[in-house]
mmCIF file of C-alpha atoms in Angstrom:
data_model
loop_
_atom_site.group_PDB
_atom_site.id
_atom_site.type_symbol
_atom_site.label_atom_id
_atom_site.label_comp_id
_atom_site.label_asym_id
_atom_site.label_seq_id
_atom_site.Cartn_x
_atom_site.Cartn_y
_atom_site.Cartn_z
ATOM 1 C CA UNK A 1 0.000 0.000 0.000
ATOM 2 C CA UNK A 2 2.749 2.429 0.964
ATOM 3 C CA UNK A 3 4.688 1.556 -2.143
ATOM 4 C CA UNK A 4 1.598 2.104 -4.278
ATOM 5 C CA UNK A 5 0.942 5.495 -2.703
ATOM 6 C CA UNK A 6 4.596 6.454 -3.085
ATOM 7 C CA UNK A 7 4.430 5.496 -6.744
ATOM 8 C CA UNK A 8 1.340 7.625 -7.300
ATOM 9 C CA UNK A 9 2.933 10.596 -5.526
ATOM 10 C CA UNK A 10 6.120 10.205 -7.527
ATOM 11 C CA UNK A 11 4.195 9.930 -10.788
ATOM 12 C CA UNK A 12 2.155 13.015 -9.954
ATOM 13 C CA UNK A 13 5.316 14.946 -9.073
ATOM 14 C CA UNK A 14 7.016 13.909 -12.287
ATOM 15 C CA UNK A 15 3.950 14.940 -14.274
ATOM 16 C CA UNK A 16 3.866 18.263 -12.457
ATOM 17 C CA UNK A 17 7.579 18.792 -13.078
ATOM 18 C CA UNK A 18 7.022 18.006 -16.737
ATOM 19 C CA UNK A 19 4.130 20.467 -16.953
ATOM 20 C CA UNK A 20 6.186 23.106 -15.150
ATOM 21 C CA UNK A 21 9.059 22.635 -17.610
ATOM 22 C CA UNK A 22 6.625 22.859 -20.504
ATOM 23 C CA UNK A 23 5.080 25.992 -19.034
ATOM 24 C CA UNK A 24 8.509 27.538 -18.442
ATOM 25 C CA UNK A 25 9.509 26.768 -22.022
ATOM 26 C CA UNK A 26 6.238 28.226 -23.273
ATOM 27 C CA UNK A 27 6.703 31.363 -21.184
ATOM 28 C CA UNK A 28 10.294 31.738 -22.371
ATOM 29 C CA UNK A 29 9.184 31.382 -25.992
ATOM 30 C CA UNK A 30 6.447 33.961 -25.576
ATOM 31 C CA UNK A 31 8.780 36.214 -23.645
ATOM 32 C CA UNK A 32 11.290 36.082 -26.505
ATOM 33 C CA UNK A 33 8.480 36.840 -28.941
ATOM 34 C CA UNK A 34 7.459 39.819 -26.830
ATOM 35 C CA UNK A 35 11.059 41.058 -26.669
ATOM 36 C CA UNK A 36 11.403 40.719 -30.431
ATOM 37 C CA UNK A 37 8.217 42.618 -31.147
ATOM 38 C CA UNK A 38 9.112 45.153 -28.463
ATOM 39 C CA UNK A 39 12.416 45.891 -30.186
ATOM 40 C CA UNK A 40 10.633 46.436 -33.498
ATOM 41 C CA UNK A 41 7.958 48.700 -32.067
ATOM 42 C CA UNK A 42 10.522 50.768 -30.149
ATOM 43 C CA UNK A 43 12.414 51.298 -33.409
ATOM 44 C CA UNK A 44 9.195 52.327 -35.136
ATOM 45 C CA UNK A 45 8.319 54.758 -32.346
ATOM 46 C CA UNK A 46 11.781 56.301 -32.634
ATOM 47 C CA UNK A 47 11.295 56.511 -36.392
ATOM 48 C CA UNK A 48 7.881 58.135 -35.956
ATOM 49 C CA UNK A 49 9.351 60.698 -33.565
ATOM 50 C CA UNK A 50 12.005 61.558 -36.160
ATOM 51 C CA UNK A 51 9.349 61.871 -38.858
ATOM 52 C CA UNK A 52 7.237 63.979 -36.533
ATOM 53 C CA UNK A 53 10.140 66.399 -36.186
ATOM 54 C CA UNK A 54 10.583 66.393 -39.971
ATOM 55 C CA UNK A 55 6.937 67.339 -40.408
ATOM 56 C CA UNK A 56 7.255 70.073 -37.773
ATOM 57 C CA UNK A 57 10.387 71.445 -39.457
ATOM 58 C CA UNK A 58 8.732 71.342 -42.885
ATOM 59 C CA UNK A 59 5.590 73.006 -41.547
ATOM 60 C CA UNK A 60 7.647 75.704 -39.833
ATOM 61 C CA UNK A 61 9.645 76.301 -43.006
ATOM 62 C CA UNK A 62 6.466 76.577 -45.079
ATOM 63 C CA UNK A 63 4.919 79.045 -42.623
ATOM 64 C CA UNK A 64 7.948 81.206 -41.869
ATOM 65 C CA UNK A 65 9.708 81.101 -45.217
ATOM 66 C CA UNK A 66 7.548 80.245 -48.217
ATOM 67 C CA UNK A 67 4.273 81.846 -47.105
ATOM 68 C CA UNK A 68 5.960 84.868 -45.520
ATOM 69 C CA UNK A 69 8.057 85.562 -48.621
ATOM 70 C CA UNK A 70 5.043 85.167 -50.900
ATOM 71 C CA UNK A 71 2.992 87.610 -48.813
ATOM 72 C CA UNK A 72 5.863 90.107 -48.747
ATOM 73 C CA UNK A 73 6.029 89.944 -52.553
ATOM 74 C CA UNK A 74 2.304 90.658 -52.821
ATOM 75 C CA UNK A 75 2.557 93.564 -50.375
ATOM 76 C CA UNK A 76 5.573 94.994 -52.220
ATOM 77 C CA UNK A 77 3.815 94.742 -55.590
ATOM 78 C CA UNK A 78 0.802 96.472 -54.057
ATOM 79 C CA UNK A 79 2.939 99.610 -53.779
ATOM 80 C CA UNK A 80 3.239 99.960 -57.554
ATOM 81 C CA UNK A 81 2.020 103.269 -58.951
ATOM 82 C CA UNK A 82 -0.236 104.353 -61.771
ATOM 83 C CA UNK A 83 -0.601 102.106 -64.784
ATOM 84 C CA UNK A 84 1.984 99.685 -63.359
ATOM 85 C CA UNK A 85 -0.536 98.597 -60.694
ATOM 86 C CA UNK A 86 -2.049 95.848 -62.849
ATOM 87 C CA UNK A 87 -3.229 92.293 -62.191
ATOM 88 C CA UNK A 88 -0.563 90.713 -64.372
ATOM 89 C CA UNK A 89 0.748 87.154 -64.706
ATOM 90 C CA UNK A 90 3.114 87.661 -61.777
ATOM 91 C CA UNK A 91 0.197 88.620 -59.553
ATOM 92 C CA UNK A 92 -1.766 85.561 -60.677
ATOM 93 C CA UNK A 93 1.151 83.183 -60.069
ATOM 94 C CA UNK A 94 1.872 84.695 -56.651
ATOM 95 C CA UNK A 95 -1.755 84.212 -55.623
ATOM 96 C CA UNK A 96 -1.638 80.617 -56.887
ATOM 97 C CA UNK A 97 1.598 80.078 -54.951
ATOM 98 C CA UNK A 98 0.039 81.481 -51.764
ATOM 99 C CA UNK A 99 -2.945 79.169 -52.180
ATOM 100 C CA UNK A 100 -0.675 76.159 -52.761
ATOM 101 C CA UNK A 101 1.393 77.024 -49.689
ATOM 102 C CA UNK A 102 -1.714 77.273 -47.516
ATOM 103 C CA UNK A 103 -2.995 73.942 -48.872
ATOM 104 C CA UNK A 104 0.403 72.369 -48.168
ATOM 105 C CA UNK A 105 0.313 73.836 -44.673
ATOM 106 C CA UNK A 106 -3.132 72.340 -44.013
ATOM 107 C CA UNK A 107 -2.032 68.964 -45.414
ATOM 108 C CA UNK A 108 1.104 68.895 -43.261
ATOM 109 C CA UNK A 109 -0.961 69.836 -40.201
ATOM 110 C CA UNK A 110 -3.279 66.872 -40.854
ATOM 111 C CA UNK A 111 -0.300 64.566 -41.362
ATOM 112 C CA UNK A 112 1.163 65.822 -38.084
ATOM 113 C CA UNK A 113 -2.087 64.898 -36.327
ATOM 114 C CA UNK A 114 -1.988 61.443 -37.931
ATOM 115 C CA UNK A 115 1.588 60.796 -36.867
ATOM 116 C CA UNK A 116 0.849 61.961 -33.303
ATOM 117 C CA UNK A 117 -2.099 59.569 -33.191
ATOM 118 C CA UNK A 118 0.050 56.732 -34.549
ATOM 119 C CA UNK A 119 2.710 57.454 -31.931
ATOM 120 C CA UNK A 120 0.010 57.271 -29.264
ATOM 121 C CA UNK A 121 -1.255 53.932 -30.592
ATOM 122 C CA UNK A 122 2.270 52.544 -30.854
ATOM 123 C CA UNK A 123 3.100 53.607 -27.307
ATOM 124 C CA UNK A 124 -0.142 52.023 -26.096
ATOM 125 C CA UNK A 125 0.832 48.776 -27.832
ATOM 126 C CA UNK A 126 4.318 49.051 -26.311
ATOM 127 C CA UNK A 127 2.777 49.529 -22.873
ATOM 128 C CA UNK A 128 0.718 46.351 -23.273
ATOM 129 C CA UNK A 129 3.775 44.468 -24.525
ATOM 130 C CA UNK A 130 5.853 45.683 -21.567
ATOM 131 C CA UNK A 131 3.079 44.845 -19.130
ATOM 132 C CA UNK A 132 2.677 41.374 -20.633
ATOM 133 C CA UNK A 133 6.448 40.864 -20.622
ATOM 134 C CA UNK A 134 6.664 41.936 -16.999
ATOM 135 C CA UNK A 135 3.918 39.493 -16.065
ATOM 136 C CA UNK A 136 5.634 36.733 -18.026
ATOM 137 C CA UNK A 137 8.906 37.514 -16.250
ATOM 138 C CA UNK A 138 7.194 37.279 -12.874
ATOM 139 C CA UNK A 139 5.450 34.049 -13.855
ATOM 140 C CA UNK A 140 8.719 32.631 -15.167
ATOM 141 C CA UNK A 141 10.505 33.487 -11.941
ATOM 142 C CA UNK A 142 7.801 31.769 -9.886
ATOM 143 C CA UNK A 143 7.689 28.591 -11.964
ATOM 144 C CA UNK A 144 11.478 28.344 -12.147
ATOM 145 C CA UNK A 145 11.566 28.587 -8.390
ATOM 146 C CA UNK A 146 8.879 25.915 -8.187
ATOM 147 C CA UNK A 147 10.958 23.670 -10.439
ATOM 148 C CA UNK A 148 13.963 24.155 -8.180
ATOM 149 C CA UNK A 149 12.083 23.273 -4.988
ATOM 150 C CA UNK A 150 12.867 19.922 -3.337
ATOM 151 C CA UNK A 151 10.870 18.064 -0.743
ATOM 152 C CA UNK A 152 13.792 18.308 1.637
ATOM 153 C CA UNK A 153 13.979 22.131 1.495
ATOM 154 C CA UNK A 154 13.627 23.823 4.889
ATOM 155 C CA UNK A 155 11.281 26.630 3.856
ATOM 156 C CA UNK A 156 8.447 24.399 2.685
ATOM 157 C CA UNK A 157 5.003 24.903 4.197
ATOM 158 C CA UNK A 158 3.116 21.731 5.057
ATOM 159 C CA UNK A 159 -0.140 23.623 5.502
ATOM 160 C CA UNK A 160 -2.714 23.426 2.758
ATOM 161 C CA UNK A 161 -1.942 25.931 0.021
ATOM 162 C CA UNK A 162 -4.362 28.777 -0.658
ATOM 163 C CA UNK A 163 -5.634 28.823 -4.210
ATOM 164 C CA UNK A 164 -5.940 32.051 -6.194
ATOM 165 C CA UNK A 165 -9.226 33.655 -5.252
ATOM 166 C CA UNK A 166 -9.592 35.690 -8.464
ATOM 167 C CA UNK A 167 -11.036 34.647 -11.793
ATOM 168 C CA UNK A 168 -8.621 32.262 -13.440
ATOM 169 C CA UNK A 169 -7.865 32.516 -17.144
ATOM 170 C CA UNK A 170 -8.021 29.481 -19.350
ATOM 171 C CA UNK A 171 -4.928 28.502 -21.302
ATOM 172 C CA UNK A 172 -6.604 29.624 -24.500
ATOM 173 C CA UNK A 173 -7.316 33.022 -22.968
ATOM 174 C CA UNK A 174 -3.752 33.225 -21.649
ATOM 175 C CA UNK A 175 -2.328 32.414 -25.070
ATOM 176 C CA UNK A 176 -4.824 34.687 -26.810
ATOM 177 C CA UNK A 177 -3.840 37.602 -24.584
ATOM 178 C CA UNK A 178 -0.206 37.463 -25.665
ATOM 179 C CA UNK A 179 -1.155 36.730 -29.261
ATOM 180 C CA UNK A 180 -3.495 39.717 -29.248
ATOM 181 C CA UNK A 181 -0.769 41.968 -27.857
ATOM 182 C CA UNK A 182 1.665 40.734 -30.506
ATOM 183 C CA UNK A 183 -0.922 41.185 -33.272
ATOM 184 C CA UNK A 184 -1.759 44.717 -32.081
ATOM 185 C CA UNK A 185 1.920 45.597 -31.883
ATOM 186 C CA UNK A 186 2.557 44.125 -35.336
ATOM 187 C CA UNK A 187 -0.351 46.125 -36.728
ATOM 188 C CA UNK A 188 1.016 49.280 -35.091
ATOM 189 C CA UNK A 189 4.438 48.558 -36.622
ATOM 190 C CA UNK A 190 2.980 48.005 -40.094
ATOM 191 C CA UNK A 191 0.789 51.104 -39.789
ATOM 192 C CA UNK A 192 3.818 53.124 -38.702
ATOM 193 C CA UNK A 193 5.841 51.887 -41.685
ATOM 194 C CA UNK A 194 3.026 52.749 -44.092
ATOM 195 C CA UNK A 195 2.623 56.159 -42.469
ATOM 196 C CA UNK A 196 6.344 56.900 -42.745
ATOM 197 C CA UNK A 197 6.266 55.900 -46.410
ATOM 198 C CA UNK A 198 3.207 58.105 -46.904
ATOM 199 C CA UNK A 199 4.978 60.995 -45.171
ATOM 200 C CA UNK A 200 7.990 60.588 -47.466
ATOM 201 C CA UNK A 201 5.647 60.813 -50.450
ATOM 202 C CA UNK A 202 3.741 63.789 -49.025
ATOM 203 C CA UNK A 203 6.900 65.751 -48.211
ATOM 204 C CA UNK A 204 8.366 65.042 -51.655
ATOM 205 C CA UNK A 205 5.137 65.975 -53.445
ATOM 206 C CA UNK A 206 4.769 69.120 -51.339
ATOM 207 C CA UNK A 207 8.332 70.272 -51.950
ATOM 208 C CA UNK A 208 8.185 69.395 -55.658
ATOM 209 C CA UNK A 209 4.855 71.193 -56.040
ATOM 210 C CA UNK A 210 6.048 74.328 -54.263
ATOM 211 C CA UNK A 211 9.346 74.331 -56.158
ATOM 212 C CA UNK A 212 7.458 73.906 -59.434
ATOM 213 C CA UNK A 213 5.167 76.836 -58.662
ATOM 214 C CA UNK A 214 8.160 78.851 -57.491
ATOM 215 C CA UNK A 215 9.797 78.229 -60.874
ATOM 216 C CA UNK A 216 6.634 79.358 -62.690
ATOM 217 C CA UNK A 217 6.388 82.487 -60.519
ATOM 218 C CA UNK A 218 10.061 83.327 -60.997
ATOM 219 C CA UNK A 219 9.668 82.827 -64.742
ATOM 220 C CA UNK A 220 6.703 85.222 -64.762
ATOM 221 C CA UNK A 221 8.718 87.708 -62.702
ATOM 222 C CA UNK A 222 11.659 87.460 -65.084
ATOM 223 C CA UNK A 223 9.378 87.954 -68.081
ATOM 224 C CA UNK A 224 7.710 90.929 -66.379
ATOM 225 C CA UNK A 225 11.093 92.468 -65.561
ATOM 226 C CA UNK A 226 12.140 92.091 -69.198
ATOM 227 C CA UNK A 227 8.881 93.700 -70.346
ATOM 228 C CA UNK A 228 9.302 96.546 -67.870
ATOM 229 C CA UNK A 229 12.920 97.041 -68.901
ATOM 230 C CA UNK A 230 11.905 97.074 -72.561
ATOM 231 C CA UNK A 231 9.141 99.605 -71.870
ATOM 232 C CA UNK A 232 11.574 101.700 -69.829
ATOM 233 C CA UNK A 233 14.096 101.676 -72.681
ATOM 234 C CA UNK A 234 11.404 102.741 -75.155
ATOM 235 C CA UNK A 235 10.277 105.530 -72.841
ATOM 236 C CA UNK A 236 13.855 106.703 -72.433
ATOM 237 C CA UNK A 237 14.292 106.775 -76.221
ATOM 238 C CA UNK A 238 11.009 108.646 -76.603
ATOM 239 C CA UNK A 239 12.052 111.043 -73.869
ATOM 240 C CA UNK A 240 15.361 111.664 -75.602
ATOM 241 C CA UNK A 241 13.575 112.253 -78.900
ATOM 242 C CA UNK A 242 11.092 114.608 -77.269
ATOM 243 C CA UNK A 243 13.930 116.512 -75.609
ATOM 244 C CA UNK A 244 15.556 116.875 -79.017
ATOM 245 C CA UNK A 245 12.275 118.044 -80.529
ATOM 246 C CA UNK A 246 11.771 120.528 -77.707
ATOM 247 C CA UNK A 247 15.299 121.823 -78.224
ATOM 248 C CA UNK A 248 14.644 122.126 -81.948
ATOM 249 C CA UNK A 249 11.367 123.938 -81.288
ATOM 250 C CA UNK A 250 13.081 126.268 -78.846
ATOM 251 C CA UNK A 251 15.702 126.970 -81.469
ATOM 252 C CA UNK A 252 12.982 127.607 -84.066
ATOM 253 C CA UNK A 253 11.177 129.949 -81.702
ATOM 254 C CA UNK A 254 14.397 131.821 -81.064
ATOM 255 C CA UNK A 255 15.095 132.064 -84.786
ATOM 256 C CA UNK A 256 11.537 133.220 -85.535
ATOM 257 C CA UNK A 257 11.689 135.834 -82.783
ATOM 258 C CA UNK A 258 15.060 136.962 -84.068
ATOM 259 C CA UNK A 259 13.692 137.139 -87.597
ATOM 260 C CA UNK A 260 10.654 139.117 -86.435
ATOM 261 C CA UNK A 261 12.897 141.494 -84.507
ATOM 262 C CA UNK A 262 15.083 141.864 -87.581
ATOM 263 C CA UNK A 263 12.045 142.629 -89.743
ATOM 264 C CA UNK A 264 10.908 145.255 -87.261
ATOM 265 C CA UNK A 265 14.112 147.165 -88.043
ATOM 266 C CA UNK A 266 13.363 147.060 -91.748
ATOM 267 C CA UNK A 267 9.769 148.094 -91.021
ATOM 268 C CA UNK A 268 10.960 151.082 -89.018
ATOM 269 C CA UNK A 269 13.327 152.027 -91.820
ATOM 270 C CA UNK A 270 10.564 151.921 -94.446
ATOM 271 C CA UNK A 271 8.181 153.907 -92.236
ATOM 272 C CA UNK A 272 10.875 156.489 -91.632
ATOM 273 C CA UNK A 273 11.480 156.818 -95.371
ATOM 274 C CA UNK A 274 7.785 157.145 -96.120
ATOM 275 C CA UNK A 275 7.336 159.748 -93.405
ATOM 276 C CA UNK A 276 10.316 161.734 -94.639
ATOM 277 C CA UNK A 277 8.984 161.645 -98.220
ATOM 278 C CA UNK A 278 5.754 163.144 -96.935
ATOM 279 C CA UNK A 279 7.768 166.290 -96.175
ATOM 280 C CA UNK A 280 8.432 166.919 -99.867
ATOM 281 C CA UNK A 281 6.971 170.116 -101.384
ATOM 282 C CA UNK A 282 3.551 169.664 -102.928
ATOM 283 C CA UNK A 283 4.924 170.069 -106.397
ATOM 284 C CA UNK A 284 7.407 167.276 -105.686
ATOM 285 C CA UNK A 285 4.935 164.839 -104.182
ATOM 286 C CA UNK A 286 4.598 162.198 -106.836
ATOM 287 C CA UNK A 287 3.859 158.490 -106.788
ATOM 288 C CA UNK A 288 7.134 157.639 -108.297
ATOM 289 C CA UNK A 289 8.807 154.274 -108.480
ATOM 290 C CA UNK A 290 10.524 154.850 -105.142
ATOM 291 C CA UNK A 291 7.137 155.476 -103.490
ATOM 292 C CA UNK A 292 5.625 152.450 -105.139
ATOM 293 C CA UNK A 293 8.537 150.264 -104.117
ATOM 294 C CA UNK A 294 8.436 151.536 -100.522
ATOM 295 C CA UNK A 295 4.715 150.730 -100.271
ATOM 296 C CA UNK A 296 5.301 147.353 -101.847
ATOM 297 C CA UNK A 297 8.174 146.718 -99.462
ATOM 298 C CA UNK A 298 6.104 147.612 -96.389
ATOM 299 C CA UNK A 299 3.215 145.333 -97.445
ATOM 300 C CA UNK A 300 5.656 142.521 -98.127
ATOM 301 C CA UNK A 301 7.292 142.967 -94.707
ATOM 302 C CA UNK A 302 3.895 143.063 -92.972
ATOM 303 C CA UNK A 303 2.936 139.808 -94.687
ATOM 304 C CA UNK A 304 6.263 138.213 -93.759
ATOM 305 C CA UNK A 305 5.942 139.336 -90.123
ATOM 306 C CA UNK A 306 2.353 138.051 -89.986
ATOM 307 C CA UNK A 307 3.485 134.681 -91.323
ATOM 308 C CA UNK A 308 6.333 134.561 -88.804
ATOM 309 C CA UNK A 309 3.977 135.400 -85.935
ATOM 310 C CA UNK A 310 1.578 132.675 -87.091
ATOM 311 C CA UNK A 311 4.473 130.212 -87.196
ATOM 312 C CA UNK A 312 5.467 131.309 -83.683
ATOM 313 C CA UNK A 313 1.944 130.666 -82.403
ATOM 314 C CA UNK A 314 1.857 127.241 -84.051
ATOM 315 C CA UNK A 315 5.217 126.280 -82.573
ATOM 316 C CA UNK A 316 4.122 127.335 -79.093
ATOM 317 C CA UNK A 317 0.892 125.329 -79.245
#
């Protein structure tokens, strides 16, 4: 009887030892799986934090540089005067560029929200992994200690053991818990990778789009500068020609005035001659050729002076 009981006890102990070893091996396997997935998710969180900073830097650059410069250009062009204050191609391209920058800013802000949310989810998954790993470590320590216990150890308690009073998990639930944590962490890792790839695409598209519009705007500015320079050159040539014409007109006016003044001398001479001939005795007063020529000369001079004065008026108009 004693031998039979001893055999049963020994068999039960060996079975328990076997189950403990199996459980320890299972815990160690799952612990290694948790450590592996933990390493991956930590790397992804670090990567997301780097990408978050990239988005912040890009957003700051767009706000402080691109948008600020574009607005300054619009304000500066608003100070144009007269006919130069037109809604030209440069104005259109600058407005398009401002709109693109604001759209890029809104897009980057949404991406920043997405990456912050993904970081939160990844950290939550990491917390569950760490918590599960900590529990596995504690469980492993307990079962390893149980495996090391011998019946001859001094610290054994012969009193009846107290069973766990809480709700016990089934093995399927225990396995499912770790599997669920691993699946959630794997999903967070894959989502983080896809998000980082998406961010690379978004940043590249944003920069390429803004650079493309910048090229178009600069091209319009260059073309406008060339047009303005061409118009300025034409105006300068016209101004030079007008100055020459004004100088020529001034010279003509001076010559006409000089000619009129010169004719006034001749007119005075003729009048003096006619007046002096009026002093002739009555018997000598004849309409001779000299008289006729003097009258003809005075009419001719009056006509010439009238023509010169008309020319002077026309030049001054």
